[in-house]
Short mmCIF file of C-alpha atoms and ligand atoms in Angstrom, two decimals:
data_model
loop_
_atom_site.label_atom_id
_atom_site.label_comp_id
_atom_site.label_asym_id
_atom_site.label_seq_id
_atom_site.Cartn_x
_atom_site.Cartn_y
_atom_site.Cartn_z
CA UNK A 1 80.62 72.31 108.94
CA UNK A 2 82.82 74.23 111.06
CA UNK A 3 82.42 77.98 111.57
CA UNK A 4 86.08 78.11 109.64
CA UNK A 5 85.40 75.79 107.25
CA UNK A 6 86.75 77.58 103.60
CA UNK A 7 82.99 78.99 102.04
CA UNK A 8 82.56 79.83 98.71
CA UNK A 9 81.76 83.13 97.30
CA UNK A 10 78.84 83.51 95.52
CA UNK A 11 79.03 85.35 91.97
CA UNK A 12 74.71 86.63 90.93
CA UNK A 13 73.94 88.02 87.36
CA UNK A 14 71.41 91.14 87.45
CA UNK A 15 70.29 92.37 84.37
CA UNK A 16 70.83 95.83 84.42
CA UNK A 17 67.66 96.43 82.07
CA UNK A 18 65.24 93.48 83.15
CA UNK A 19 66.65 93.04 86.23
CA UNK A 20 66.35 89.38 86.18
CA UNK A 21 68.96 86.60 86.42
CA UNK A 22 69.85 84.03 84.00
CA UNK A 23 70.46 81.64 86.96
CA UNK A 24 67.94 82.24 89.51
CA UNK A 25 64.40 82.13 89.22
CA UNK A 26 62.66 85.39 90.83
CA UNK A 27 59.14 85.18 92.97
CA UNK A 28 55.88 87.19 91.36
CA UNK A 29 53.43 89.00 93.14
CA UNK A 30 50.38 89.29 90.86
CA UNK A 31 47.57 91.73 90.78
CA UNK A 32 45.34 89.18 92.98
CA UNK A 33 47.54 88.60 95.81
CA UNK A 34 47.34 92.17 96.91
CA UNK A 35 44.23 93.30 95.38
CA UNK A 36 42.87 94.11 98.82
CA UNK A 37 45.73 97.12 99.19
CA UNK A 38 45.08 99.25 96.47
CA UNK A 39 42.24 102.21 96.77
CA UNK A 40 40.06 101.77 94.14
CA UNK A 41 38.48 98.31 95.01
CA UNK A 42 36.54 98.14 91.73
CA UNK A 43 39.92 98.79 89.30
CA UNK A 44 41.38 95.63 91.15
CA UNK A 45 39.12 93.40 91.12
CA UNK A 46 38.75 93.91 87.33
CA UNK A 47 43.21 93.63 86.63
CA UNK A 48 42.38 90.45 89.05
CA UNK A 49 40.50 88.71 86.36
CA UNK A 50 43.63 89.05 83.96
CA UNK A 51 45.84 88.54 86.66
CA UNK A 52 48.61 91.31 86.13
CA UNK A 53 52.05 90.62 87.47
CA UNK A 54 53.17 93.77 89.42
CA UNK A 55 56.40 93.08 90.71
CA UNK A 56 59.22 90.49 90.98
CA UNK A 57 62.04 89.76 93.24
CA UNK A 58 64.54 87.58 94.25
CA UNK A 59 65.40 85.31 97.10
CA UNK A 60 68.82 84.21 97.16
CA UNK A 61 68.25 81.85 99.86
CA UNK A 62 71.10 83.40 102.19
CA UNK A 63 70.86 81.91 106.05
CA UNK A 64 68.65 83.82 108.11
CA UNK A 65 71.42 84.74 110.80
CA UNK A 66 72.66 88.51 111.63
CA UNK A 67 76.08 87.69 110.20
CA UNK A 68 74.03 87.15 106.90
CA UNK A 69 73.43 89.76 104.17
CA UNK A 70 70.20 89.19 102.38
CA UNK A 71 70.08 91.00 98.83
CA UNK A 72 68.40 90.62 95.35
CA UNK A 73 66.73 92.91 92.74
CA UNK A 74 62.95 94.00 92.51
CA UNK A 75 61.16 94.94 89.53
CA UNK A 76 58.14 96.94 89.96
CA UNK A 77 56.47 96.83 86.58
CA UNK A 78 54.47 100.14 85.53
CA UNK A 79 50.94 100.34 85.74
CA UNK A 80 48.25 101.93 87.89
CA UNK A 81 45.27 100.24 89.45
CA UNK A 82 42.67 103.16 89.23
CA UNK A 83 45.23 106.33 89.58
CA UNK A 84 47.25 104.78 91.94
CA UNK A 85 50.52 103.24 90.69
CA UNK A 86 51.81 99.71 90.60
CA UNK A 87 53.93 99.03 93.89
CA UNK A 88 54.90 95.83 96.33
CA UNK A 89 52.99 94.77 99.25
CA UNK A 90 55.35 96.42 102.04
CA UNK A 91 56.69 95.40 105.01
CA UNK A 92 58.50 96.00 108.36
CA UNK A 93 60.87 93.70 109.17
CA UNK A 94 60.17 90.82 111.67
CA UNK A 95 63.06 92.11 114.31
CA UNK A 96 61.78 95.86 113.61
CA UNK A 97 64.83 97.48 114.07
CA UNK A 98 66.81 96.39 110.84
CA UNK A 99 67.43 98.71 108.48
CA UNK A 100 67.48 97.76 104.77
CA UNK A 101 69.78 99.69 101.76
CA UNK A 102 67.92 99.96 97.86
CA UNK A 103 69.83 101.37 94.95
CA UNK A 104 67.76 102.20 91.84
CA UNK A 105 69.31 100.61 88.68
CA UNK A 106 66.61 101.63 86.21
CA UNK A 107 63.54 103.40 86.53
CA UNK A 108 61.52 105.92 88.28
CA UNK A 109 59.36 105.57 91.62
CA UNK A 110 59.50 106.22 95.40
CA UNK A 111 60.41 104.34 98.47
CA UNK A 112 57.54 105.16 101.13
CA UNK A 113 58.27 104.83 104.72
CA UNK A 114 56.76 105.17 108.33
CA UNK A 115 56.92 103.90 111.60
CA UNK A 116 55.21 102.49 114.36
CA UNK A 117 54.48 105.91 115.36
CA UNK A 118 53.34 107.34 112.23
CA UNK A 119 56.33 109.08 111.34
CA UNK A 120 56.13 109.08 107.32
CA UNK A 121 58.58 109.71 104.72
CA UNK A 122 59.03 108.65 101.16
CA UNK A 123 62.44 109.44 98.70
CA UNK A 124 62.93 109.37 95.05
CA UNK A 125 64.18 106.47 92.76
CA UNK A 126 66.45 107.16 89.96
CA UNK A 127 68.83 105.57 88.57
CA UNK A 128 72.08 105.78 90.59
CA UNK A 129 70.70 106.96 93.43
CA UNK A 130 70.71 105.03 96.76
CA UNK A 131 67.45 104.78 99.45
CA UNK A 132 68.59 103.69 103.03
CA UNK A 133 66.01 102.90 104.62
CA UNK A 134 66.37 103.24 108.73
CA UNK A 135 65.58 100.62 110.93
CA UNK A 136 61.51 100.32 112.21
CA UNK A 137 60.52 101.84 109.02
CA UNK A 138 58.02 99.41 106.86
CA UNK A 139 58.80 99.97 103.20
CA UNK A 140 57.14 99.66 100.09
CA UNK A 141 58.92 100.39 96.21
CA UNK A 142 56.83 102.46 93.57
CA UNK A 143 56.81 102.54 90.22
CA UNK A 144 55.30 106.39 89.14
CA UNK A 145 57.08 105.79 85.18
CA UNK A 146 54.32 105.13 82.68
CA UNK A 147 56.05 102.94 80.75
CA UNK A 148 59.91 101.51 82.42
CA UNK A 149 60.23 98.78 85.01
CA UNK A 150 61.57 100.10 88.38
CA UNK A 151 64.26 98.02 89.11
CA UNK A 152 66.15 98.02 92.41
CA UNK A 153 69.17 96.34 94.15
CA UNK A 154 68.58 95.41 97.58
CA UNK A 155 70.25 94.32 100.64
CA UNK A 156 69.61 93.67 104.14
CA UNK A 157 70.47 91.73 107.75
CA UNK A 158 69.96 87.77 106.97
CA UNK A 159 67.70 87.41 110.36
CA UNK A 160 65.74 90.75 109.65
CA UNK A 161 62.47 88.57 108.71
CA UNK A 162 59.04 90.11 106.73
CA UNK A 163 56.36 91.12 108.92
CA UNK A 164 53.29 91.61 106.44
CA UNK A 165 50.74 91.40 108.87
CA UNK A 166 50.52 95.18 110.04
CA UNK A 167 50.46 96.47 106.17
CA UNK A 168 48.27 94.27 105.39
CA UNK A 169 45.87 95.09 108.08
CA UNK A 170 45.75 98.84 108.16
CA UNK A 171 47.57 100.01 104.71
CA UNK A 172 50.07 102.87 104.17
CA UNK A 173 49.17 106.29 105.79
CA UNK A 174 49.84 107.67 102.34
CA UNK A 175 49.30 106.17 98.96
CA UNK A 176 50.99 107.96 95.30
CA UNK A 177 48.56 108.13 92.67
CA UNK A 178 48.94 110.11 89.67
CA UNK A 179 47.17 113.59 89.53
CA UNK A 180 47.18 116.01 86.66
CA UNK A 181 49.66 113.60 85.02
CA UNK A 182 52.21 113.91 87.40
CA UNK A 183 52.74 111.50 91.03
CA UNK A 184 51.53 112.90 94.45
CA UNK A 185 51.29 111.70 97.68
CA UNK A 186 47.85 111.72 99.55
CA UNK A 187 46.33 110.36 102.51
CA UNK A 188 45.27 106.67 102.09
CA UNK A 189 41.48 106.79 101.94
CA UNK A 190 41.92 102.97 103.51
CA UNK A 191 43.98 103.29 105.96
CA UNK A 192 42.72 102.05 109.33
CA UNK A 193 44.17 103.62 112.91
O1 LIG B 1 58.16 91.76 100.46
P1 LIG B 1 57.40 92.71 99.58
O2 LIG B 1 56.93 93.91 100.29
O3 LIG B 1 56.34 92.01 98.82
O4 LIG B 1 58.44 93.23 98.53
C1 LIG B 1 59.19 92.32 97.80
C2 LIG B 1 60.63 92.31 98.14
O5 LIG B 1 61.10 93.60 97.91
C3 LIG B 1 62.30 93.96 98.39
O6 LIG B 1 63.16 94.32 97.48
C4 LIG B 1 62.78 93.37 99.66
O7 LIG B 1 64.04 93.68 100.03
C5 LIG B 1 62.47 91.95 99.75
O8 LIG B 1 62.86 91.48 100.98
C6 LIG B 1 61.01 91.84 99.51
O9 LIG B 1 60.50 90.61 99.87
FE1 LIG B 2 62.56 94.84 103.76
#
């Protein structure tokens, strides 16, 4: 197919309360697939055995080329594994210095950020309100509401790529957990230099 060849647009359905499609099936990350990430080892292991889905997303299978935009929802259910709350595996992105854009359709939570060289920052989800999240920043959506899925629009470069590796390795420097009855961010007992 030539590079002018007509393409068709592509029309996507998002539920603006489940976040799902009608069309499209989404990909699940259960409790056991990231069990290793959370603090309290014990607490996952036991949400392990019932296998809790955490969060789903969607890959709309858009060409992994820079012209490309890559986008979906995710839907961070609400939960906590010990005090800390349900939230996806994170990432930086393969060719580090792509940024990514979220906008919160439903829910409450926080993106949490850093960088390479520890530089940290996390922002507030609400509905209507946008997180951009800068280039060489790994990311990772979550859900502090007790009881409403945290559902989020995304979009980002087609080639950026998911590097999991690094996260998975050493962890967040920080970690939300709910103290007092109320979210806070504290050091990551796990995290590894
Ligand atoms: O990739 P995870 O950290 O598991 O998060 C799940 C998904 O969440 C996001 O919304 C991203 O934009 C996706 O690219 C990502 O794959
Ligand atoms: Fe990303």
């Amino acid at each position: 197919m030539s590079a002018t060849a007509p393409r068709p647009a592509v029309v996507t359905d998002f539920s603006l309360v489940t976040g799902l499609s009608q069309t499209k099936k989404p990909l699940q990350r259960r409790i056991s697939a990231m069990a290793g990430m959370y603090a309290d080892q014990e607490a996952a292991r036991r949400l392990a055995e019932e296998d809790v889905l955490v969060y789903e997303f969607f890959d709309m299978g858009v060409p992994q080329s820079s012209g490309e935009v890559a986008y979906g929802t995710s839907i961070t259910y609400p939960g906590k594994v010990g005090d800390e709350y349900f939230m996806t595996k994170g990432h930086f992105h393969s060719v580090l210095d792509t940024a990514e854009i979220y906008y919160c359709l439903r829910g409450r939570g926080l993106m949490m950020m850093e960088n390479p060289e520890g530089d940290v920052q996390w922002e507030e989800f609400t509905p209507g309100q946008g997180v951009y999240v800068p280039g060489r920043y790994a990311h990772r959506s979550i859900n502090t509401s007790p009881d409403e899925p945290l559902i989020t629009f995304f979009a980002f470069p087609g080639h950026a790529g998911h590097d999991y590796g690094t996260i998975e390795s050493k962890g967040f420097r920080k970690i939300v957990v709910e103290r007092d009855g109320a979210p806070a961010v504290v050091d990551n007992p796990k995290w590894a230099q």
